[in-house]
mmCIF file of C-alpha atoms and ligand atoms in Angstrom:
data_model
loop_
_atom_site.group_PDB
_atom_site.id
_atom_site.type_symbol
_atom_site.label_atom_id
_atom_site.label_comp_id
_atom_site.label_asym_id
_atom_site.label_seq_id
_atom_site.Cartn_x
_atom_site.Cartn_y
_atom_site.Cartn_z
ATOM 1 C CA MET A 610 14.811 7.699 24.153
ATOM 2 C CA SER A 611 11.337 7.550 23.465
ATOM 3 C CA GLY A 612 10.227 10.167 26.010
ATOM 4 C CA TYR A 613 7.810 7.239 27.061
ATOM 5 C CA PHE A 614 7.606 4.810 29.543
ATOM 6 C CA ASN A 615 8.930 2.133 27.729
ATOM 7 C CA LYS A 616 6.359 -0.220 27.464
ATOM 8 C CA THR A 617 3.413 0.197 25.019
ATOM 9 C CA LEU A 618 -0.729 -0.714 25.880
ATOM 10 C CA TRP A 619 -2.340 -2.615 23.215
ATOM 11 C CA VAL A 620 -5.590 -2.418 23.052
ATOM 12 C CA LEU A 621 -7.996 -5.145 21.577
ATOM 13 C CA GLY A 622 -10.925 -3.018 19.950
ATOM 14 C CA ALA A 623 -10.772 1.020 18.848
ATOM 15 C CA GLY A 624 -13.793 2.147 20.126
ATOM 16 C CA GLN A 625 -14.374 4.642 23.360
ATOM 17 C CA LEU A 626 -13.448 2.978 26.012
ATOM 18 C CA GLY A 627 -9.908 1.910 24.184
ATOM 19 C CA ASN A 628 -9.599 5.696 22.856
ATOM 20 C CA MET A 629 -10.380 7.112 26.719
ATOM 21 C CA LEU A 630 -7.881 4.656 27.956
ATOM 22 C CA GLN A 631 -5.077 6.627 25.833
ATOM 23 C CA HIS A 632 -6.569 9.638 26.908
ATOM 24 C CA ALA A 633 -5.633 9.014 30.483
ATOM 25 C CA ALA A 634 -2.440 7.081 29.959
ATOM 26 C CA TYR A 635 -1.096 10.578 28.169
ATOM 27 C CA PRO A 636 -0.084 12.285 31.220
ATOM 28 C CA LEU A 637 1.498 9.158 32.530
ATOM 29 C CA GLY A 638 3.901 8.792 29.696
ATOM 30 C CA VAL A 639 2.312 5.942 28.538
ATOM 31 C CA LYS A 640 1.683 5.176 24.874
ATOM 32 C CA VAL A 641 -1.902 3.333 24.618
ATOM 33 C CA ASN A 642 -2.708 2.160 20.725
ATOM 34 C CA PRO A 643 -6.073 0.552 20.428
ATOM 35 C CA ILE A 644 -6.475 -1.860 17.446
ATOM 36 C CA ASP A 645 -9.496 -1.723 15.123
ATOM 37 C CA ILE A 646 -9.776 -5.560 15.082
ATOM 38 C CA ASP A 647 -10.440 -5.348 11.066
ATOM 39 C CA ALA A 648 -7.393 -3.198 10.374
ATOM 40 C CA ALA A 649 -6.153 -4.816 7.396
ATOM 41 C CA LYS A 650 -2.509 -4.809 8.338
ATOM 42 C CA PRO A 651 -1.525 -6.166 11.873
ATOM 43 C CA PRO A 652 0.715 -4.578 14.535
ATOM 44 C CA VAL A 653 4.273 -5.293 15.341
ATOM 45 C CA LEU A 654 4.508 -5.996 18.941
ATOM 46 C CA ASP A 655 7.627 -6.055 21.264
ATOM 47 C CA ASP A 656 7.963 -8.614 23.838
ATOM 48 C CA ASN A 657 7.412 -6.103 26.726
ATOM 49 C CA ASP A 658 4.254 -4.708 25.491
ATOM 50 C CA VAL A 659 1.123 -5.238 27.569
ATOM 51 C CA VAL A 660 -2.344 -6.229 25.618
ATOM 52 C CA THR A 661 -5.475 -5.242 27.078
ATOM 53 C CA ALA A 662 -9.350 -5.537 25.472
ATOM 54 C CA GLU A 663 -11.894 -3.018 26.044
ATOM 55 C CA ARG A 664 -14.553 -6.004 24.574
ATOM 56 C CA GLU A 665 -15.481 -9.207 26.095
ATOM 57 C CA GLU A 666 -15.055 -11.288 23.182
ATOM 58 C CA TRP A 667 -13.862 -10.729 19.742
ATOM 59 C CA PRO A 668 -13.934 -13.054 16.073
ATOM 60 C CA LYS A 669 -10.587 -14.381 15.135
ATOM 61 C CA THR A 670 -8.778 -11.589 12.617
ATOM 62 C CA PRO A 671 -5.216 -11.168 11.734
ATOM 63 C CA VAL A 672 -5.348 -8.197 14.289
ATOM 64 C CA THR A 673 -6.895 -10.449 17.137
ATOM 65 C CA ASP A 674 -4.808 -13.604 16.316
ATOM 66 C CA VAL A 675 -1.672 -11.018 16.788
ATOM 67 C CA LEU A 676 -3.155 -9.254 19.822
ATOM 68 C CA SER A 677 -4.662 -13.035 21.369
ATOM 69 C CA SER A 678 -0.872 -14.682 21.367
ATOM 70 C CA HIS A 679 1.232 -11.857 23.013
ATOM 71 C CA ASN A 680 2.566 -13.162 26.450
ATOM 72 C CA ASN A 681 1.414 -9.883 28.275
ATOM 73 C CA PHE A 682 -2.131 -10.528 27.640
ATOM 74 C CA ALA A 683 -4.150 -9.176 31.081
ATOM 75 C CA ASN A 684 -6.795 -11.690 32.252
ATOM 76 C CA GLN A 685 -6.608 -13.390 28.850
ATOM 77 C CA ASP A 686 -8.205 -16.456 29.875
ATOM 78 C CA PHE A 687 -10.554 -14.694 31.903
ATOM 79 C CA PHE A 688 -12.057 -13.094 29.505
ATOM 80 C CA ALA A 689 -13.661 -16.028 27.668
ATOM 81 C CA THR A 690 -15.359 -17.034 31.095
ATOM 82 C CA ILE A 691 -17.166 -13.651 31.066
ATOM 83 C CA ALA A 692 -17.896 -13.415 27.597
ATOM 84 C CA ASP A 693 -20.103 -16.674 27.767
ATOM 85 C CA ARG A 694 -22.824 -15.413 30.160
ATOM 86 C CA TYR A 695 -23.512 -19.602 31.054
ATOM 87 C CA LEU A 696 -19.658 -19.699 31.944
ATOM 88 C CA GLN A 697 -19.905 -16.396 34.233
ATOM 89 C CA LYS A 698 -22.948 -17.242 36.217
ATOM 90 C CA SER A 699 -21.391 -20.979 36.782
ATOM 91 C CA LEU A 700 -18.203 -19.127 38.136
ATOM 92 C CA LEU A 701 -20.662 -16.506 40.075
ATOM 93 C CA ASP A 702 -22.143 -19.747 41.287
ATOM 94 C CA LYS A 703 -19.120 -21.922 42.686
ATOM 95 C CA LEU A 704 -17.777 -19.217 44.483
ATOM 96 C CA GLY A 705 -21.071 -18.110 46.174
ATOM 97 C CA LEU A 706 -21.817 -15.299 44.930
ATOM 98 C CA ALA A 707 -25.466 -14.159 44.920
ATOM 99 C CA THR A 708 -27.012 -13.875 41.894
ATOM 100 C CA ALA A 709 -30.310 -13.793 39.923
ATOM 101 C CA PRO A 710 -31.744 -17.606 39.683
ATOM 102 C CA TRP A 711 -31.510 -18.781 36.837
ATOM 103 C CA GLN A 712 -30.586 -22.146 34.169
ATOM 104 C CA LEU A 713 -28.820 -22.869 30.884
ATOM 105 C CA VAL A 714 -31.974 -23.176 28.350
ATOM 106 C CA LYS A 715 -31.439 -26.835 27.204
ATOM 107 C CA SER A 716 -32.704 -28.968 24.604
ATOM 108 C CA ASP A 717 -34.966 -30.194 25.732
ATOM 109 C CA ASP A 718 -36.317 -27.543 28.048
ATOM 110 C CA THR A 719 -40.250 -26.046 27.206
ATOM 111 C CA GLU A 720 -41.348 -22.623 28.577
ATOM 112 C CA ALA A 721 -43.860 -24.674 30.938
ATOM 113 C CA LYS A 722 -40.443 -26.181 32.604
ATOM 114 C CA ILE A 723 -38.544 -22.618 32.616
ATOM 115 C CA PHE A 724 -41.632 -20.746 34.318
ATOM 116 C CA GLN A 725 -41.810 -23.432 36.855
ATOM 117 C CA ASN A 726 -38.141 -23.651 37.983
ATOM 118 C CA LEU A 727 -37.799 -19.638 37.615
ATOM 119 C CA GLY A 728 -41.437 -18.292 37.828
ATOM 120 C CA GLU A 729 -43.601 -16.065 35.943
ATOM 121 C CA ARG A 730 -41.396 -13.497 34.469
ATOM 122 C CA VAL A 731 -38.446 -14.667 33.601
ATOM 123 C CA LEU A 732 -35.705 -13.152 30.630
ATOM 124 C CA LEU A 733 -33.582 -15.232 28.539
ATOM 125 C CA LYS A 734 -30.252 -13.972 27.676
ATOM 126 C CA ARG A 735 -27.990 -14.768 25.010
ATOM 127 C CA ARG A 736 -24.691 -16.702 26.356
ATOM 128 C CA LYS A 737 -22.392 -15.158 23.901
ATOM 129 C CA GLY A 738 -22.578 -11.165 22.041
ATOM 130 C CA GLY A 739 -25.417 -9.594 23.940
ATOM 131 C CA TYR A 740 -24.799 -5.920 24.880
ATOM 132 C CA ASP A 741 -27.228 -2.799 25.868
ATOM 133 C CA GLY A 742 -29.700 -4.695 26.434
ATOM 134 C CA ARG A 743 -28.968 -6.291 22.871
ATOM 135 C CA GLY A 744 -29.426 -10.393 22.898
ATOM 136 C CA GLN A 745 -32.350 -10.422 25.506
ATOM 137 C CA HIS A 746 -36.416 -11.503 25.422
ATOM 138 C CA TRP A 747 -38.213 -11.536 27.922
ATOM 139 C CA LEU A 748 -40.771 -14.655 29.153
ATOM 140 C CA THR A 749 -44.391 -13.795 30.751
ATOM 141 C CA GLN A 750 -46.674 -16.764 31.738
ATOM 142 C CA ALA A 751 -49.254 -14.471 31.392
ATOM 143 C CA LYS A 752 -48.611 -13.570 27.894
ATOM 144 C CA ASN A 753 -48.128 -16.979 26.781
ATOM 145 C CA SER A 754 -44.436 -16.007 25.163
ATOM 146 C CA THR A 755 -42.153 -18.333 23.074
ATOM 147 C CA ILE A 756 -38.613 -18.957 23.576
ATOM 148 C CA PRO A 757 -37.331 -17.862 20.160
ATOM 149 C CA ASP A 758 -36.031 -20.907 17.515
ATOM 150 C CA ASP A 759 -32.557 -21.559 17.859
ATOM 151 C CA TRP A 760 -31.918 -20.095 21.046
ATOM 152 C CA HIS A 761 -32.155 -23.478 23.021
ATOM 153 C CA GLU A 762 -28.208 -24.403 24.273
ATOM 154 C CA ASN A 763 -27.755 -20.729 23.394
ATOM 155 C CA ALA A 764 -29.008 -18.599 26.208
ATOM 156 C CA ILE A 765 -28.842 -18.603 29.347
ATOM 157 C CA ALA A 766 -32.838 -18.261 31.588
ATOM 158 C CA GLU A 767 -32.451 -15.518 34.323
ATOM 159 C CA GLN A 768 -35.435 -14.921 37.146
ATOM 160 C CA GLY A 769 -36.926 -11.767 36.260
ATOM 161 C CA ILE A 770 -35.732 -9.310 39.373
ATOM 162 C CA LYS A 771 -38.386 -6.470 41.042
ATOM 163 C CA PHE A 772 -35.299 -4.143 41.941
ATOM 164 C CA ASP A 773 -35.943 -1.549 43.683
ATOM 165 C CA GLU A 774 -32.473 -0.145 41.786
ATOM 166 C CA GLU A 775 -29.319 -0.843 39.945
ATOM 167 C CA VAL A 776 -25.759 -0.503 41.365
ATOM 168 C CA SER A 777 -22.548 -0.914 40.487
ATOM 169 C CA LEU A 778 -19.218 -1.351 41.718
ATOM 170 C CA ILE A 779 -16.099 -0.210 40.046
ATOM 171 C CA GLY A 780 -12.656 -2.587 41.304
ATOM 172 C CA VAL A 781 -8.930 -2.017 40.750
ATOM 173 C CA ARG A 782 -6.627 -4.725 41.771
ATOM 174 C CA ASP A 783 -2.900 -4.512 41.138
ATOM 175 C CA GLN A 784 0.140 -6.287 40.113
ATOM 176 C CA ASN A 785 0.313 -6.952 43.869
ATOM 177 C CA GLY A 786 -2.825 -8.324 44.740
ATOM 178 C CA GLN A 787 -4.331 -5.338 46.498
ATOM 179 C CA CYS A 788 -7.709 -4.049 45.929
ATOM 180 C CA TYR A 789 -9.230 -0.342 45.320
ATOM 181 C CA PHE A 790 -12.889 0.607 44.830
ATOM 182 C CA TYR A 791 -14.859 3.782 43.916
ATOM 183 C CA PRO A 792 -17.577 4.039 45.986
ATOM 184 C CA LEU A 793 -20.859 2.266 44.541
ATOM 185 C CA THR A 794 -22.570 3.855 41.850
ATOM 186 C CA LEU A 795 -26.342 4.287 41.214
ATOM 187 C CA ASN A 796 -27.790 3.728 37.749
ATOM 188 C CA LEU A 797 -30.543 4.189 35.021
ATOM 189 C CA HIS A 798 -31.174 2.008 32.506
ATOM 190 C CA GLN A 799 -34.026 2.361 30.417
ATOM 191 C CA ASN A 800 -34.467 -0.109 27.139
ATOM 192 C CA GLY A 801 -31.787 -1.976 28.643
ATOM 193 C CA ILE A 802 -29.210 0.888 28.382
ATOM 194 C CA LEU A 803 -27.229 2.779 30.789
ATOM 195 C CA THR A 804 -28.507 6.514 30.509
ATOM 196 C CA ALA A 805 -27.661 8.179 33.900
ATOM 197 C CA SER A 806 -25.421 7.142 36.420
ATOM 198 C CA ILE A 807 -24.643 8.682 39.885
ATOM 199 C CA SER A 808 -21.669 8.066 42.767
ATOM 200 C CA PRO A 809 -21.276 8.577 45.675
ATOM 201 C CA LEU A 810 -24.974 8.791 47.030
ATOM 202 C CA ASP A 811 -24.541 8.614 51.292
ATOM 203 C CA ARG A 812 -27.255 6.046 51.285
ATOM 204 C CA LEU A 813 -25.716 3.341 49.109
ATOM 205 C CA LYS A 814 -23.311 3.630 51.561
ATOM 206 C CA PRO A 815 -24.014 0.876 53.567
ATOM 207 C CA LEU A 816 -23.333 -1.313 51.041
ATOM 208 C CA GLN A 817 -20.113 -0.361 50.608
ATOM 209 C CA ALA A 818 -18.708 -2.925 52.137
ATOM 210 C CA THR A 819 -21.074 -5.344 51.278
ATOM 211 C CA ALA A 820 -20.519 -5.214 47.915
ATOM 212 C CA GLU A 821 -16.290 -4.796 47.852
ATOM 213 C CA ALA A 822 -16.233 -8.066 49.204
ATOM 214 C CA MET A 823 -17.960 -9.721 46.392
ATOM 215 C CA LEU A 824 -15.434 -8.149 44.270
ATOM 216 C CA THR A 825 -12.391 -8.542 45.856
ATOM 217 C CA LYS A 826 -13.695 -12.827 45.825
ATOM 218 C CA LEU A 827 -13.824 -12.739 42.432
ATOM 219 C CA MET A 828 -11.660 -10.811 41.834
ATOM 220 C CA ASP A 829 -8.975 -12.913 43.904
ATOM 221 C CA ALA A 830 -10.052 -15.923 42.689
ATOM 222 C CA VAL A 831 -8.815 -15.168 39.117
ATOM 223 C CA GLU A 832 -5.951 -13.224 40.159
ATOM 224 C CA TYR A 833 -7.540 -10.251 38.279
ATOM 225 C CA VAL A 834 -4.993 -7.502 37.278
ATOM 226 C CA GLY A 835 -6.909 -4.049 36.309
ATOM 227 C CA VAL A 836 -10.995 -2.114 36.566
ATOM 228 C CA MET A 837 -13.964 -4.953 36.788
ATOM 229 C CA ALA A 838 -17.075 -3.944 37.298
ATOM 230 C CA MET A 839 -19.875 -5.178 39.088
ATOM 231 C CA GLU A 840 -23.216 -4.497 38.089
ATOM 232 C CA CYS A 841 -25.720 -5.011 40.727
ATOM 233 C CA PHE A 842 -29.486 -5.516 41.512
ATOM 234 C CA HIS A 843 -29.963 -3.913 44.664
ATOM 235 C CA VAL A 844 -33.406 -5.670 46.533
ATOM 236 C CA ASN A 845 -34.417 -5.114 49.869
ATOM 237 C CA ASP A 846 -31.161 -4.377 51.701
ATOM 238 C CA GLU A 847 -29.150 -7.172 48.990
ATOM 239 C CA LEU A 848 -27.296 -7.484 46.406
ATOM 240 C CA LEU A 849 -27.749 -9.677 43.775
ATOM 241 C CA ILE A 850 -24.630 -9.379 40.732
ATOM 242 C CA ASN A 851 -26.561 -9.348 37.623
ATOM 243 C CA GLU A 852 -23.580 -9.247 35.112
ATOM 244 C CA ILE A 853 -19.443 -8.771 35.638
ATOM 245 C CA ALA A 854 -17.618 -6.705 32.877
ATOM 246 C CA PRO A 855 -13.848 -7.643 32.780
ATOM 247 C CA ARG A 856 -12.478 -4.050 31.534
ATOM 248 C CA VAL A 857 -13.260 -0.459 32.673
ATOM 249 C CA HIS A 858 -17.082 0.093 32.085
ATOM 250 C CA ASN A 859 -19.441 2.889 31.319
ATOM 251 C CA SER A 860 -20.572 3.412 34.920
ATOM 252 C CA GLY A 861 -17.480 4.433 35.619
ATOM 253 C CA HIS A 862 -17.283 7.133 33.626
ATOM 254 C CA TRP A 863 -18.129 9.978 36.191
ATOM 255 C CA THR A 864 -14.819 8.849 37.799
ATOM 256 C CA GLN A 865 -13.029 11.521 34.780
ATOM 257 C CA ALA A 866 -14.881 14.194 36.803
ATOM 258 C CA GLY A 867 -14.904 13.005 40.471
ATOM 259 C CA SER A 868 -12.135 10.925 40.998
ATOM 260 C CA ASN A 869 -8.141 11.911 40.651
ATOM 261 C CA ILE A 870 -7.697 8.900 39.311
ATOM 262 C CA SER A 871 -9.985 7.895 36.791
ATOM 263 C CA GLN A 872 -11.146 4.225 36.211
ATOM 264 C CA PHE A 873 -9.232 4.436 33.207
ATOM 265 C CA GLU A 874 -5.973 5.544 34.588
ATOM 266 C CA SER A 875 -6.271 2.851 36.937
ATOM 267 C CA HIS A 876 -6.461 0.169 34.833
ATOM 268 C CA VAL A 877 -3.607 1.442 32.875
ATOM 269 C CA ARG A 878 -1.254 1.720 35.794
ATOM 270 C CA CYS A 879 -2.612 -1.724 37.039
ATOM 271 C CA VAL A 880 -1.825 -3.720 33.795
ATOM 272 C CA THR A 881 1.407 -2.372 32.925
ATOM 273 C CA GLY A 882 2.630 -2.031 36.675
ATOM 274 C CA LEU A 883 2.939 0.820 37.218
ATOM 275 C CA PRO A 884 2.259 2.124 40.867
ATOM 276 C CA MET A 885 -1.188 2.208 41.986
ATOM 277 C CA ILE A 886 -3.119 4.248 45.120
ATOM 278 C CA GLN A 887 -6.399 4.793 46.556
ATOM 279 C CA PRO A 888 -8.536 7.273 44.302
ATOM 280 C CA SER A 889 -9.772 10.082 46.036
ATOM 281 C CA VAL A 890 -13.372 11.055 45.260
ATOM 282 C CA ARG A 891 -14.442 14.503 45.205
ATOM 283 C CA ASN A 892 -17.603 15.871 44.980
ATOM 284 C CA THR A 893 -21.011 14.281 43.734
ATOM 285 C CA ASN A 894 -21.127 13.379 40.203
ATOM 286 C CA PHE A 895 -22.872 12.468 37.999
ATOM 287 C CA MET A 896 -23.371 11.447 34.095
ATOM 288 C CA ILE A 897 -25.755 11.337 31.573
ATOM 289 C CA ASN A 898 -24.931 8.837 27.941
ATOM 290 C CA LEU A 899 -25.641 10.867 25.135
ATOM 291 C CA ILE A 900 -27.079 7.681 23.163
ATOM 292 C CA GLY A 901 -28.532 8.836 19.061
ATOM 293 C CA THR A 902 -27.901 12.239 19.452
ATOM 294 C CA GLU A 903 -26.460 14.957 17.466
ATOM 295 C CA LEU A 904 -23.265 16.233 18.600
ATOM 296 C CA ASP A 905 -24.997 19.988 20.067
ATOM 297 C CA LYS A 906 -21.890 22.336 20.939
ATOM 298 C CA ASP A 907 -24.141 24.037 23.119
ATOM 299 C CA TRP A 908 -23.847 21.210 25.997
ATOM 300 C CA LEU A 909 -20.358 22.900 26.520
ATOM 301 C CA SER A 910 -21.941 26.291 27.542
ATOM 302 C CA VAL A 911 -23.840 24.461 30.383
ATOM 303 C CA GLU A 912 -21.969 25.073 34.055
ATOM 304 C CA GLY A 913 -19.488 22.791 34.705
ATOM 305 C CA SER A 914 -20.441 19.879 32.225
ATOM 306 C CA GLU A 915 -17.824 17.901 30.390
ATOM 307 C CA LEU A 916 -18.165 16.706 27.385
ATOM 308 C CA PHE A 917 -16.822 12.748 25.747
ATOM 309 C CA TRP A 918 -18.033 12.831 22.122
ATOM 310 C CA TYR A 919 -16.991 9.271 20.808
ATOM 311 C CA GLN A 920 -16.718 10.544 17.389
ATOM 312 C CA LYS A 921 -18.897 8.194 16.144
ATOM 313 C CA SER A 922 -21.551 8.264 13.127
ATOM 314 C CA VAL A 923 -25.232 9.024 15.141
ATOM 315 C CA ARG A 924 -28.150 5.975 15.042
ATOM 316 C CA GLU A 925 -31.033 5.366 17.147
ATOM 317 C CA GLY A 926 -30.071 2.880 20.328
ATOM 318 C CA ARG A 927 -26.128 3.947 20.260
ATOM 319 C CA LYS A 928 -23.848 5.376 22.801
ATOM 320 C CA VAL A 929 -21.981 8.448 20.589
ATOM 321 C CA GLY A 930 -20.750 10.634 24.006
ATOM 322 C CA HIS A 931 -21.677 11.464 27.531
ATOM 323 C CA ILE A 932 -21.196 14.449 29.633
ATOM 324 C CA ASN A 933 -19.877 14.738 33.214
ATOM 325 C CA PHE A 934 -20.712 16.630 36.123
ATOM 326 C CA SER A 935 -19.246 17.011 39.160
ATOM 327 C CA LYS A 936 -20.834 19.204 41.600
ATOM 328 C CA THR A 937 -21.066 20.390 45.238
ATOM 329 C CA GLY A 938 -24.473 22.094 46.302
ATOM 330 C CA GLU A 939 -28.410 21.024 45.321
ATOM 331 C CA LYS A 940 -28.160 24.436 44.155
ATOM 332 C CA ASN A 941 -25.858 23.856 41.293
ATOM 333 C CA ILE A 942 -26.831 20.522 41.020
ATOM 334 C CA GLN A 943 -30.331 21.955 39.882
ATOM 335 C CA ILE A 944 -28.508 24.998 38.047
ATOM 336 C CA ALA A 945 -26.961 22.291 35.508
ATOM 337 C CA LEU A 946 -29.987 20.136 35.506
ATOM 338 C CA GLU A 947 -31.747 22.821 34.426
ATOM 339 C CA GLN A 948 -29.269 23.948 31.385
ATOM 340 C CA ILE A 949 -28.815 21.041 30.151
ATOM 341 C CA GLU A 950 -32.716 19.417 29.954
ATOM 342 C CA PRO A 951 -33.788 21.870 27.193
ATOM 343 C CA MET A 952 -30.676 21.039 25.257
ATOM 344 C CA LEU A 953 -31.136 16.997 25.564
ATOM 345 C CA PRO A 954 -34.165 15.019 22.929
ATOM 346 C CA SER A 955 -37.444 14.776 24.967
ATOM 347 C CA GLN A 956 -36.772 11.061 25.738
ATOM 348 C CA TYR A 957 -34.498 12.601 28.030
ATOM 349 C CA LYS A 958 -37.327 14.597 30.008
ATOM 350 C CA GLU A 959 -37.333 10.982 32.437
ATOM 351 C CA THR A 960 -33.446 10.197 33.089
ATOM 352 C CA ILE A 961 -33.465 14.251 34.044
ATOM 353 C CA ASN A 962 -36.915 13.653 36.380
ATOM 354 C CA TRP A 963 -34.662 10.973 37.984
ATOM 355 C CA LEU A 964 -31.873 12.591 38.636
ATOM 356 C CA LYS A 965 -33.715 15.215 40.195
ATOM 357 C CA ALA A 966 -35.290 12.995 42.216
ATOM 358 C CA GLU A 967 -32.222 11.397 43.205
ATOM 359 C CA LEU A 968 -30.273 14.891 43.686
ATOM 360 C CA LEU A 969 -32.677 17.347 44.637
ATOM 361 C CA SER A 970 -34.442 16.497 48.063
ATOM 362 C CA GLU A 971 -37.651 18.751 47.206
ATOM 363 C CA ASN A 972 -37.938 16.140 44.247
ATOM 364 C CA LYS A 973 -37.678 13.074 46.413
ATOM 365 C CA SER A 974 -40.390 11.178 47.294
ATOM 366 C CA ALA A 975 -40.695 10.390 50.652
HETATM 367 P P1 LIG B 860 -25.854 -6.144 28.736
HETATM 368 O O1 LIG B 860 -24.817 -6.673 28.699
HETATM 369 O O2 LIG B 860 -27.215 -5.400 28.177
HETATM 370 O O3 LIG B 860 -25.813 -4.721 29.801
HETATM 371 P P2 LIG B 860 -27.927 -7.121 31.780
HETATM 372 O O4 LIG B 860 -27.590 -8.123 31.897
HETATM 373 O O5 LIG B 860 -26.584 -5.982 31.998
HETATM 374 O O6 LIG B 860 -27.159 -7.006 29.903
HETATM 375 O O7 LIG B 860 -29.233 -6.578 31.021
HETATM 376 C C1 LIG B 860 -29.340 -5.574 30.606
HETATM 377 C C2 LIG B 860 -30.453 -4.169 31.523
HETATM 378 O O8 LIG B 860 -31.312 -5.317 31.640
HETATM 379 C C3 LIG B 860 -30.291 -4.608 32.818
HETATM 380 O O9 LIG B 860 -29.250 -3.450 33.618
HETATM 381 C C4 LIG B 860 -31.511 -4.549 33.670
HETATM 382 O O10 LIG B 860 -32.167 -3.353 33.545
HETATM 383 C C5 LIG B 860 -32.416 -5.517 33.110
HETATM 384 N N1 LIG B 860 -32.040 -6.861 32.993
HETATM 385 C C6 LIG B 860 -31.380 -7.595 33.140
HETATM 386 N N2 LIG B 860 -31.345 -9.091 33.706
HETATM 387 C C7 LIG B 860 -32.467 -8.930 34.571
HETATM 388 C C8 LIG B 860 -33.221 -10.110 35.368
HETATM 389 N N3 LIG B 860 -32.957 -11.015 35.229
HETATM 390 N N4 LIG B 860 -34.626 -9.080 35.825
HETATM 391 C C9 LIG B 860 -34.888 -8.265 35.638
HETATM 392 N N5 LIG B 860 -34.466 -6.980 34.686
HETATM 393 C C10 LIG B 860 -33.300 -7.534 34.037
HETATM 394 MG MG1 LIG B 861 -25.316 -4.531 31.878
#
């Protein structure tokens, strides 16, 4: 006997998401092996094993060849749809799920035609490979901006949405088709990259049922198993889907501190066929992403901070870790925010102010 559950979960990709899946699976007795797609020697899998991915797309390598040809690759066909924004948006349209108005940038499309179809502020997004705001280009009529070379056919154009705020829903679907949800998360993006999240928030409760119905429709349509994230724009009491991630998601990292079953554990349970139950959520939770910042041991001295450091080399704009807080009471939230603020680079001032404005009544605008 190995002491482990009788199947190994292989993760295509060895970044932080794979590591956090492994971390969450340890107490369940599930062995998780995240695999670097560029590793020289591909792994040998058992028929009984299961494969998942921490990224939407991957190049052909000896490792990805072996993993992607395994019979138990959860949701494998769905990855190709999501990895191409054109196919992803087409699927949302087909299912009647509200999304930002959009079109493919066709070979003969001009800027004028796109402005005519979508309005004077349009965001071009590369069909493939973009993340953290990369692979995007604003077309603004007033600035006479132009479509970059080689973006025709390789990008979609989306109407620039003047949203009130951005929210996301983390959903889970088990192998019996039962769906489970975490409460909606409020997200702050700065320069296209997620910097902070909060969940739950009372004022988002009225949107919960609508959001769950939208994501259920999508997960059921593709018979999804595991965790899926739905990023939305909140505009005038409506939700427009921005994009879908077929995996654990940065806006669900708070569940590590705020739920008895984190999004990582939910995903492991579902894809390996272990029993799944409704996760319960405690306290008010918030997460601060560490972006391009050096590791600082002082973060550990902040009351209630839960650090996840990804052990990657630090580069500007790169997500290198996050800190979760699970708190009750405004006073405790305020103390934590005031302690952490001077330990973060100056650009976090805006992030902390946003957290204060959302979480502390005296900072709330009327
Ligand atoms: P990524 O894969 O980089 O997360 P997204 O499509 O989510 O790509 O875009 C990143 C961010 O850019 C969003 O979270 C949002 O802040 C902004 N954004 C994306 N699409 C639009 C849009 N149509 N209108 C306005 N802002 C947008
Ligand atoms: Mg996004």
